[in-house]
mmCIF file with all atom_site columns, C-alpha atoms in Angstrom:
data_model
loop_
_atom_site.group_PDB
_atom_site.id
_atom_site.type_symbol
_atom_site.label_atom_id
_atom_site.label_alt_id
_atom_site.label_comp_id
_atom_site.label_asym_id
_atom_site.label_entity_id
_atom_site.label_seq_id
_atom_site.pdbx_PDB_ins_code
_atom_site.Cartn_x
_atom_site.Cartn_y
_atom_site.Cartn_z
_atom_site.occupancy
_atom_site.B_iso_or_equiv
_atom_site.pdbx_formal_charge
_atom_site.auth_seq_id
_atom_site.auth_comp_id
_atom_site.auth_asym_id
_atom_site.auth_atom_id
_atom_site.pdbx_PDB_model_num
ATOM 1  C CA . MET A 1 1  ? 0.000   0.000  0.000   1.00 0.00 ? 25  MET A CA 1
ATOM 2  C CA . SER A 1 2  ? 1.336   3.414  -0.962  1.00 0.00 ? 26  SER A CA 1
ATOM 3  C CA . ASN A 1 3  ? 1.823   6.259  1.480   1.00 0.00 ? 27  ASN A CA 1
ATOM 4  C CA . ILE A 1 4  ? 0.700   8.692  -1.243  1.00 0.00 ? 28  ILE A CA 1
ATOM 5  C CA . LYS A 1 5  ? -2.928  9.854  -1.367  1.00 0.00 ? 29  LYS A CA 1
ATOM 6  C CA . ILE A 1 6  ? -4.078  11.856 -4.363  1.00 0.00 ? 30  ILE A CA 1
ATOM 7  C CA . ILE A 1 7  ? -6.319  14.646 -3.087  1.00 0.00 ? 31  ILE A CA 1
ATOM 8  C CA . GLY A 1 8  ? -7.202  15.853 -6.578  1.00 0.00 ? 32  GLY A CA 1
ATOM 9  C CA . ALA A 1 9  ? -5.849  15.607 -10.115 1.00 0.00 ? 33  ALA A CA 1
ATOM 10 C CA . ILE A 1 10 ? -7.012  17.296 -13.302 1.00 0.00 ? 34  ILE A CA 1
ATOM 11 C CA . PHE A 1 11 ? -6.006  16.994 -16.967 1.00 0.00 ? 35  PHE A CA 1
ATOM 12 C CA . GLY A 1 12 ? -7.205  19.458 -19.559 1.00 0.00 ? 36  GLY A CA 1
ATOM 13 C CA . ALA A 1 13 ? -6.663  22.213 -22.082 1.00 0.00 ? 37  ALA A CA 1
ATOM 14 C CA . LYS A 1 14 ? -4.918  25.250 -20.653 1.00 0.00 ? 38  LYS A CA 1
ATOM 15 C CA . GLY A 1 15 ? -7.236  28.220 -20.259 1.00 0.00 ? 39  GLY A CA 1
ATOM 16 C CA . GLU A 1 16 ? -10.311 26.332 -21.462 1.00 0.00 ? 40  GLU A CA 1
ATOM 17 C CA . SER A 1 17 ? -12.861 26.195 -18.681 1.00 0.00 ? 41  SER A CA 1
ATOM 18 C CA . GLY A 1 18 ? -14.883 23.007 -18.827 1.00 0.00 ? 42  GLY A CA 1
ATOM 19 C CA . LYS A 1 19 ? -12.364 21.275 -21.078 1.00 0.00 ? 43  LYS A CA 1
ATOM 20 C CA . ALA A 1 20 ? -10.775 19.183 -18.352 1.00 0.00 ? 44  ALA A CA 1
ATOM 21 C CA . LEU A 1 21 ? -11.144 15.766 -16.775 1.00 0.00 ? 45  LEU A CA 1
ATOM 22 C CA . ASP A 1 22 ? -10.968 14.808 -13.121 1.00 0.00 ? 46  ASP A CA 1
ATOM 23 C CA . VAL A 1 23 ? -8.315  12.077 -13.206 1.00 0.00 ? 47  VAL A CA 1
ATOM 24 C CA . THR A 1 24 ? -7.909  11.675 -9.445  1.00 0.00 ? 48  THR A CA 1
ATOM 25 C CA . ASP A 1 25 ? -9.002  8.024  -9.406  1.00 0.00 ? 49  ASP A CA 1
ATOM 26 C CA . LYS A 1 26 ? -6.850  7.084  -12.423 1.00 0.00 ? 50  LYS A CA 1
ATOM 27 C CA . ILE A 1 27 ? -3.738  8.599  -10.884 1.00 0.00 ? 51  ILE A CA 1
ATOM 28 C CA . GLN A 1 28 ? -4.447  7.017  -7.490  1.00 0.00 ? 52  GLN A CA 1
ATOM 29 C CA . GLU A 1 29 ? -4.760  3.613  -9.193  1.00 0.00 ? 53  GLU A CA 1
ATOM 30 C CA . LYS A 1 30 ? -1.307  4.037  -10.743 1.00 0.00 ? 54  LYS A CA 1
ATOM 31 C CA . ILE A 1 31 ? 0.136   5.104  -7.384  1.00 0.00 ? 55  ILE A CA 1
ATOM 32 C CA . ASP A 1 32 ? -1.496  2.099  -5.682  1.00 0.00 ? 56  ASP A CA 1
ATOM 33 C CA . GLU A 1 33 ? 0.121   -0.157 -8.314  1.00 0.00 ? 57  GLU A CA 1
ATOM 34 C CA . GLY A 1 34 ? 3.506   1.160  -7.164  1.00 0.00 ? 58  GLY A CA 1
ATOM 35 C CA . HIS A 1 35 ? 4.157   3.805  -9.823  1.00 0.00 ? 59  HIS A CA 1
ATOM 36 C CA . THR A 1 36 ? 5.610   7.008  -8.379  1.00 0.00 ? 60  THR A CA 1
ATOM 37 C CA . ARG A 1 37 ? 6.712   8.362  -11.772 1.00 0.00 ? 61  ARG A CA 1
ATOM 38 C CA . ILE A 1 38 ? 3.833   8.690  -14.216 1.00 0.00 ? 62  ILE A CA 1
ATOM 39 C CA . GLN A 1 39 ? 3.967   9.849  -17.828 1.00 0.00 ? 63  GLN A CA 1
ATOM 40 C CA . ILE A 1 40 ? 1.050   12.142 -18.621 1.00 0.00 ? 64  ILE A CA 1
ATOM 41 C CA . ARG A 1 41 ? -0.565  10.595 -21.708 1.00 0.00 ? 65  ARG A CA 1
ATOM 42 C CA . ILE A 1 42 ? -3.982  10.990 -23.312 1.00 0.00 ? 66  ILE A CA 1
ATOM 43 C CA . GLU A 1 43 ? -3.951  7.232  -23.912 1.00 0.00 ? 67  GLU A CA 1
ATOM 44 C CA . ASP A 1 44 ? -4.123  6.728  -20.131 1.00 0.00 ? 68  ASP A CA 1
ATOM 45 C CA . LEU A 1 45 ? -6.098  9.768  -18.995 1.00 0.00 ? 69  LEU A CA 1
ATOM 46 C CA . GLY A 1 46 ? -8.471  10.547 -21.861 1.00 0.00 ? 70  GLY A CA 1
ATOM 47 C CA . ASP A 1 47 ? -8.659  13.513 -24.224 1.00 0.00 ? 71  ASP A CA 1
ATOM 48 C CA . PRO A 1 48 ? -10.936 16.270 -22.950 1.00 0.00 ? 72  PRO A CA 1
ATOM 49 C CA . TYR A 1 49 ? -10.219 18.629 -25.857 1.00 0.00 ? 73  TYR A CA 1
ATOM 50 C CA . LYS A 1 50 ? -8.976  17.075 -29.101 1.00 0.00 ? 74  LYS A CA 1
ATOM 51 C CA . GLY A 1 51 ? -6.341  18.982 -30.992 1.00 0.00 ? 75  GLY A CA 1
ATOM 52 C CA . GLN A 1 52 ? -5.227  21.122 -28.045 1.00 0.00 ? 76  GLN A CA 1
ATOM 53 C CA . THR A 1 53 ? -2.174  20.739 -25.838 1.00 0.00 ? 77  THR A CA 1
ATOM 54 C CA . LYS A 1 54 ? -3.147  19.604 -22.363 1.00 0.00 ? 78  LYS A CA 1
ATOM 55 C CA . ALA A 1 55 ? -1.753  20.299 -18.906 1.00 0.00 ? 79  ALA A CA 1
ATOM 56 C CA . PHE A 1 56 ? -1.852  18.211 -15.732 1.00 0.00 ? 80  PHE A CA 1
ATOM 57 C CA . GLY A 1 57 ? -2.001  19.237 -12.108 1.00 0.00 ? 81  GLY A CA 1
ATOM 58 C CA . ALA A 1 58 ? -2.347  17.291 -8.879  1.00 0.00 ? 82  ALA A CA 1
ATOM 59 C CA . ILE A 1 59 ? -2.393  17.865 -5.154  1.00 0.00 ? 83  ILE A CA 1
ATOM 60 C CA . TYR A 1 60 ? -1.365  14.921 -3.016  1.00 0.00 ? 84  TYR A CA 1
ATOM 61 C CA . GLU A 1 61 ? -0.454  13.983 0.515   1.00 0.00 ? 85  GLU A CA 1
ATOM 62 C CA . LYS A 1 62 ? 2.726   12.072 1.315   1.00 0.00 ? 86  LYS A CA 1
ATOM 63 C CA . ASP A 1 63 ? 4.055   11.361 4.788   1.00 0.00 ? 87  ASP A CA 1
ATOM 64 C CA . GLY A 1 64 ? 1.547   13.796 6.289   1.00 0.00 ? 88  GLY A CA 1
ATOM 65 C CA . LYS A 1 65 ? 2.572   16.717 4.054   1.00 0.00 ? 89  LYS A CA 1
ATOM 66 C CA . VAL A 1 66 ? 0.629   18.214 1.146   1.00 0.00 ? 90  VAL A CA 1
ATOM 67 C CA . HIS A 1 67 ? 2.448   18.642 -2.174  1.00 0.00 ? 91  HIS A CA 1
ATOM 68 C CA . ALA A 1 68 ? 1.537   19.866 -5.654  1.00 0.00 ? 92  ALA A CA 1
ATOM 69 C CA . VAL A 1 69 ? 2.832   18.809 -9.064  1.00 0.00 ? 93  VAL A CA 1
ATOM 70 C CA . ALA A 1 70 ? 2.104   20.098 -12.537 1.00 0.00 ? 94  ALA A CA 1
ATOM 71 C CA . GLY A 1 71 ? 3.232   19.387 -16.051 1.00 0.00 ? 95  GLY A CA 1
ATOM 72 C CA . LYS A 1 72 ? 2.331   19.182 -19.699 1.00 0.00 ? 96  LYS A CA 1
ATOM 73 C CA . GLU A 1 73 ? 1.107   16.314 -21.811 1.00 0.00 ? 97  GLU A CA 1
ATOM 74 C CA . LYS A 1 74 ? 3.860   13.716 -22.460 1.00 0.00 ? 98  LYS A CA 1
ATOM 75 C CA . GLU A 1 75 ? 5.948   14.827 -19.466 1.00 0.00 ? 99  GLU A CA 1
ATOM 76 C CA . THR A 1 76 ? 6.744   12.447 -16.615 1.00 0.00 ? 100 THR A CA 1
ATOM 77 C CA . ILE A 1 77 ? 5.590   13.549 -13.168 1.00 0.00 ? 101 ILE A CA 1
ATOM 78 C CA . ALA A 1 78 ? 7.280   12.295 -9.990  1.00 0.00 ? 102 ALA A CA 1
ATOM 79 C CA . PHE A 1 79 ? 5.228   11.903 -6.807  1.00 0.00 ? 103 PHE A CA 1
#
């Protein structure tokens, strides 16, 4: 069991309100499987706005402390 809890994670088009997906559960599943480095891919997270570059952001708790990470599509995020 991981000591990382995803509080919230979102993946969507930058600056496009309503063009984003809540991917909290998908990211938590990957963390629970033991992945602490995750590549941000539409194949895994979905495509909320075809043809536009997407961004990712997450807030998580690890060892009792809250952290935030952010990145762009195709980048690898470390938790």
